[in-house]
Coordinates of C-alpha atoms (C1' of nucleotides) in Angstrom, one line a residue:
Chain G
M1 CA 0.0 -0.3 0.1
E2 CA 1.3 3.0 -1.1
I3 CA 0.5 6.3 0.4
E4 CA 1.1 10.0 -1.1
I5 CA 0.8 13.4 0.3
D6 CA 0.5 16.5 -1.7
I7 CA 1.3 19.5 0.5
D8 CA 0.3 21.4 -2.1
D9 CA -3.5 20.1 -2.6
P10 CA -6.1 22.2 -1.0
M11 CA -7.8 19.0 0.3
P12 CA -6.9 19.1 4.1
L13 CA -3.9 15.9 5.2
F14 CA -6.0 14.2 6.9
T15 CA -8.8 14.6 4.5
Q16 CA -5.8 12.6 1.6
L17 CA -5.5 10.2 4.0
V18 CA -8.7 9.2 4.4
E19 CA -9.4 9.4 0.9
Q20 CA -6.5 7.0 0.0
I21 CA -6.8 4.5 2.6
K22 CA -10.8 4.1 1.7
R23 CA -9.3 3.9 -2.2
A24 CA -6.8 1.1 -1.1
V25 CA -10.0 -1.0 0.5
N26 CA -12.2 -0.5 -2.6
N27 CA -9.0 -1.7 -4.6
N28 CA -8.4 -4.6 -2.9
L29 CA -5.1 -3.5 -2.1
I30 CA -5.4 -3.6 1.6
K31 CA -7.8 -6.6 2.9
P32 CA -9.9 -6.9 6.2
G33 CA -7.4 -8.3 8.5
D34 CA -4.7 -6.6 7.2
A35 CA -2.0 -4.2 9.2
L36 CA -1.7 -1.0 8.9
P37 CA 1.2 1.6 9.4
S38 CA 1.3 2.8 13.3
I39 CA 0.1 6.2 13.5
R40 CA 4.0 7.1 14.7
Q41 CA 5.2 5.3 11.7
L42 CA 3.2 6.5 8.9
A43 CA 3.7 9.9 10.6
N44 CA 7.5 9.5 9.8
D45 CA 7.3 8.0 6.9
L46 CA 5.0 11.0 4.9
E47 CA 7.1 13.7 6.9
I48 CA 4.0 14.9 8.6
N49 CA 2.9 15.0 12.4
S50 CA 1.4 12.1 14.2
K51 CA -1.4 13.9 15.5
T52 CA -2.7 14.4 11.6
V53 CA -2.2 10.9 10.9
A54 CA -4.1 9.9 13.9
K55 CA -6.8 12.2 13.1
A56 CA -7.3 10.2 9.7
Y57 CA -6.7 7.3 12.0
R58 CA -9.7 8.3 14.6
L59 CA -12.3 9.0 11.8
L60 CA -11.5 5.7 9.6
E61 CA -12.3 4.3 12.9
R62 CA -15.4 6.1 13.5
D63 CA -16.2 4.6 10.0
S64 CA -15.6 1.2 10.7
I65 CA -12.8 1.0 7.8
I66 CA -10.0 0.4 10.4
Q67 CA -10.1 -1.4 13.7
A68 CA -7.4 0.0 16.8
K69 CA -6.3 -2.8 18.8
G70 CA -4.2 -0.7 21.5
Y71 CA -0.6 -1.6 21.5
R72 CA -1.0 -4.6 18.8
G73 CA -1.8 -2.2 16.3
T74 CA -4.4 -0.7 13.5
F75 CA -6.2 -3.5 11.4
V76 CA -8.2 -3.8 8.5
H77 CA -11.9 -3.7 9.5
P78 CA -13.6 -7.1 8.4
E79 CA -16.7 -5.2 6.4
A80 CA -14.7 -2.3 5.7
K81 CA -15.3 -2.2 2.2
A82 CA -19.3 -2.4 2.6
N83 CA -18.3 0.6 4.9
C84 CA -16.8 2.2 2.5
D85 CA -19.9 2.6 -0.2
F86 CA -21.3 4.7 2.9
D87 CA -20.2 8.0 2.8
L88 CA -21.2 10.1 5.5
N89 CA -20.2 13.6 4.7
H90 CA -22.7 13.1 1.6
W91 CA -24.8 12.6 3.9
L92 CA -24.4 15.1 6.5
T93 CA -24.2 17.4 2.9
E94 CA -28.4 15.9 1.9
K95 CA -29.6 16.3 5.1
L96 CA -28.6 19.9 5.6
T97 CA -29.7 20.6 2.1
E98 CA -33.5 19.9 3.7
A99 CA -33.5 21.6 6.6
I100 CA -31.9 24.4 5.0
T101 CA -34.2 24.5 2.0
L102 CA -37.1 24.8 4.2
L103 CA -35.6 28.0 6.4
K104 CA -34.9 29.3 3.1
K105 CA -38.4 29.4 2.1
S106 CA -39.5 31.3 5.2
G107 CA -37.2 34.3 3.9
A108 CA -34.7 33.9 5.9
T109 CA -31.2 35.2 5.1
D110 CA -28.0 33.6 4.7
S111 CA -26.4 35.7 7.4
E112 CA -29.9 34.7 9.8
I113 CA -29.0 31.0 9.3
R114 CA -25.6 31.0 9.3
I115 CA -25.9 33.0 13.2
A116 CA -28.7 30.6 14.5
F117 CA -26.2 27.7 13.2
N118 CA -23.7 28.8 15.3
H119 CA -25.8 29.4 18.3
V120 CA -26.9 25.9 18.5
M121 CA -23.7 24.3 17.5
N122 CA -22.1 26.3 20.6
N123 CA -24.6 25.3 23.2
N124 CA -24.7 22.3 22.5
K125 CA -21.3 22.0 23.7
N126 CA -21.0 20.2 27.2
Chain N
M1 CA -41.2 56.6 20.0
E2 CA -38.3 57.1 21.1
I3 CA -35.2 54.8 20.2
E4 CA -32.1 54.5 21.7
I5 CA -28.8 52.8 20.8
D6 CA -25.9 51.4 23.3
I7 CA -22.6 51.4 21.0
D8 CA -21.3 49.5 24.0
D9 CA -23.7 46.9 23.7
P10 CA -22.2 44.5 22.4
M11 CA -25.8 43.4 20.1
P12 CA -25.0 44.5 16.8
L13 CA -27.0 48.0 15.8
F14 CA -29.4 46.8 13.4
T15 CA -30.4 44.2 15.9
Q16 CA -31.4 46.9 18.3
L17 CA -33.4 48.9 16.3
V18 CA -35.1 46.1 15.2
E19 CA -36.1 44.6 19.0
Q20 CA -36.9 48.4 19.7
I21 CA -39.1 48.9 17.5
K22 CA -40.6 45.8 18.0
R23 CA -40.6 46.2 22.2
A24 CA -42.7 49.6 20.8
V25 CA -45.2 47.8 18.2
N26 CA -46.1 45.6 21.1
N27 CA -46.4 48.2 23.6
N28 CA -49.2 50.3 21.6
L29 CA -45.8 53.4 21.3
I30 CA -46.7 52.9 17.2
K31 CA -49.9 51.9 15.7
P32 CA -50.7 50.6 12.6
G33 CA -50.6 53.0 9.9
D34 CA -47.9 54.8 12.1
A35 CA -45.6 56.7 9.6
L36 CA -41.7 56.3 10.8
P37 CA -39.3 58.6 10.1
S38 CA -37.1 57.6 7.3
I39 CA -34.2 56.0 7.1
R40 CA -32.0 58.7 6.9
Q41 CA -33.4 60.4 8.7
L42 CA -33.4 57.8 11.8
A43 CA -29.4 57.3 10.9
N44 CA -29.0 61.0 11.6
D45 CA -30.6 61.4 14.5
L46 CA -29.1 58.4 16.0
E47 CA -25.8 58.6 14.6
I48 CA -25.3 55.1 12.7
N49 CA -24.7 54.6 9.3
S50 CA -28.2 54.7 7.1
K51 CA -27.2 51.3 5.7
T52 CA -27.6 49.7 8.8
V53 CA -30.8 51.6 9.4
A54 CA -31.7 50.8 6.1
K55 CA -31.3 46.6 7.3
A56 CA -33.0 47.1 9.9
Y57 CA -36.2 48.4 8.0
R58 CA -35.6 45.7 5.4
L59 CA -36.0 42.7 8.3
L60 CA -38.8 44.5 9.6
E61 CA -40.5 44.5 6.7
R62 CA -39.7 41.2 5.7
D63 CA -41.6 40.0 9.0
S64 CA -44.3 42.0 7.9
I65 CA -44.1 44.5 11.0
I66 CA -43.0 47.4 8.9
Q67 CA -44.3 48.8 5.5
A68 CA -41.9 50.6 3.0
K69 CA -44.3 52.7 0.7
G70 CA -41.4 54.1 -1.6
Y71 CA -41.0 57.7 -1.6
R72 CA -44.1 57.7 0.5
G73 CA -42.1 56.6 3.8
T74 CA -42.5 53.5 5.4
F75 CA -45.4 53.0 8.0
V76 CA -46.5 50.4 10.7
H77 CA -47.8 46.9 8.9
P78 CA -51.3 46.7 9.6
E79 CA -51.0 43.5 11.2
A80 CA -47.9 44.4 13.2
K81 CA -49.1 43.0 16.7
A82 CA -49.7 39.9 15.4
N83 CA -46.8 39.3 13.3
C84 CA -44.4 40.5 16.1
D85 CA -45.6 37.1 17.9
F86 CA -44.1 35.3 15.4
D87 CA -39.7 34.7 16.3
L88 CA -37.8 33.8 13.4
N89 CA -34.8 33.5 14.8
H90 CA -36.3 31.2 17.3
W91 CA -37.9 29.1 14.7
L92 CA -35.0 28.9 13.1
T93 CA -33.1 27.4 15.7
E94 CA -35.6 25.2 16.8
K95 CA -35.4 24.0 13.3
L96 CA -31.6 23.9 13.4
T97 CA -31.4 21.8 16.8
E98 CA -34.0 19.0 15.1
A99 CA -31.4 18.7 12.2
I100 CA -28.4 19.1 14.0
T101 CA -29.8 16.7 16.7
L102 CA -30.1 14.2 14.2
L103 CA -26.7 14.1 12.6
K104 CA -24.7 14.1 15.9
K105 CA -26.9 10.4 16.7
S106 CA -24.7 9.5 13.8
G107 CA -21.4 9.7 14.7
A108 CA -20.2 13.1 13.2
T109 CA -18.2 15.7 14.8
D110 CA -19.3 18.8 14.9
S111 CA -16.2 19.8 12.0
E112 CA -18.0 17.5 9.6
I113 CA -21.2 19.3 10.1
R114 CA -19.8 22.4 10.2
I115 CA -18.1 21.9 6.8
A116 CA -21.2 20.4 5.2
F117 CA -23.1 23.1 6.2
N118 CA -20.5 25.8 4.5
H119 CA -20.6 23.2 1.8
V120 CA -24.7 23.6 1.2
M121 CA -24.7 27.3 2.0
N122 CA -22.3 28.0 -0.2
N123 CA -23.5 26.2 -3.3
N124 CA -27.0 27.6 -2.9
K125 CA -25.0 30.8 -4.2
N126 CA -26.5 32.4 -7.4
Chain J
dA1 C1' 13.4 -1.0 26.7
dT2 C1' 10.4 -0.3 23.2
dA3 C1' 6.2 0.7 20.9
dT4 C1' 0.7 0.4 20.0
dG5 C1' -3.0 4.0 20.8
dT6 C1' -5.1 7.5 23.0
dA7 C1' -5.4 11.4 25.8
dC8 C1' -4.7 15.9 27.1
dC9 C1' -1.7 20.7 27.0
dA10 C1' -0.6 24.1 24.3
dT11 C1' 0.7 27.5 19.7
dT12 C1' 0.4 29.4 14.7
dA13 C1' -1.1 30.4 10.2
dT14 C1' -5.0 30.2 7.2
dT15 C1' -9.7 31.3 6.3
dA16 C1' -14.6 33.0 6.6
dC17 C1' -18.0 35.6 8.0
dA18 C1' -20.8 39.5 10.5
dC19 C1' -20.7 43.9 10.9
dA20 C1' -20.7 48.6 10.4
dT21 C1' -18.7 52.2 7.8
dG22 C1' -19.0 55.3 3.2
dG23 C1' -19.7 57.0 -1.9
dT24 C1' -22.6 56.5 -5.6
dA25 C1' -26.2 56.4 -8.4
dC26 C1' -31.0 55.2 -9.7
dA27 C1' -37.1 55.8 -10.5
dC28 C1' -40.5 58.0 -7.8
dA29 C1' -43.5 61.5 -6.6
dT30 C1' -44.3 65.9 -3.8
Chain C
dA1 C1' -35.0 70.8 -5.8
dT2 C1' -36.1 67.5 -2.6
dG3 C1' -36.9 63.4 0.0
dT4 C1' -38.2 58.5 -0.5
dG5 C1' -36.9 53.7 -0.4
dT6 C1' -33.4 50.8 -3.2
dA7 C1' -29.6 49.0 -4.9
dC8 C1' -25.0 48.6 -6.5
dC9 C1' -20.0 49.7 -5.7
dA10 C1' -16.3 49.0 -2.0
dT11 C1' -13.2 48.6 2.9
dG12 C1' -12.1 47.7 7.7
dT13 C1' -12.3 45.6 11.9
dG14 C1' -12.5 42.0 14.7
dT15 C1' -14.2 37.2 15.6
dA16 C1' -14.4 32.1 15.4
dA17 C1' -13.1 28.3 13.3
dT18 C1' -9.9 25.1 10.9
dA19 C1' -6.2 22.6 9.8
dA20 C1' -1.3 21.1 11.4
dT21 C1' 2.1 21.7 14.1
dG22 C1' 4.6 20.1 18.8
dG23 C1' 5.3 18.7 23.7
dT24 C1' 3.8 15.3 27.7
dA25 C1' 1.9 11.8 29.8
dC26 C1' -0.3 7.5 30.2
dA27 C1' -1.8 1.9 30.2
dT28 C1' -0.9 -1.4 27.5
dA29 C1' 1.9 -5.9 26.2
dT30 C1' 5.8 -8.0 23.9

DNA sequence: ATATGTACCATTATTACACATGGTACACAT
DNA sequence: ATGTGTACCATGTGTAATAATGGTACATAT
């Protein structure tokens, strides 16, 4: 599995990582049970910060593409390929489009919608 | 009708204007059909920019609290008092809370929700 | 000892937006 | 001419969030 990072790419580094690992799963370059390089190892190879790699791994694990097994390392999730089909961001966009379309029909300004949105996001913080 | 603006108040100037005019309607200080000071006039009295006053008037007209009649000036809307009861911002907050609660249940990060939100808001721009 | 994932603390640069400001101009009717 | 609402152009300032960086520390098991 070869991973390449393009610093000039406007896409965030952690997103590039997520995308490439997902692609590798889809193309059978890595299969369920295969071990992934450790966070520090991969960060060292790509010459980027380990926190950036950790962020990508965290997202991939949440989506059940990979599985972190503590000190034993990280592995491809048994149902990784099936879970790759579900694009959370696409789903988020769909749901938000529905909601925002409704709000705009009421005559709400973009500013008002943004402000109300930020208000909700900030108040639900523990 | 007396309107006062507090520059030290963190609340935006145009919001202060909207709130005070709504309050004046609710307290019967101004009644349907009454004329409001012109945008330039009020801006001059309060020593603020006319665009700020225009923004407040625009929002009030959208919510049918006032009615702009072109060269004749601006007047209190016939059903101003009833329309004061409906708080658009409160309604926006409710709807967005529903939507965001659903998204968070899916495990989406605050960052991901914000990014998807901005994506939707920017794509609907003409 | 070494290496694993993970959880905190923090700073920096960039980006985007809200807010308010100023100027200019138009169509309209008194 | 004057004043009405309205629509563009534009700028500056402050705030807030993302993205990425760095350091430190912990429990785990080899």
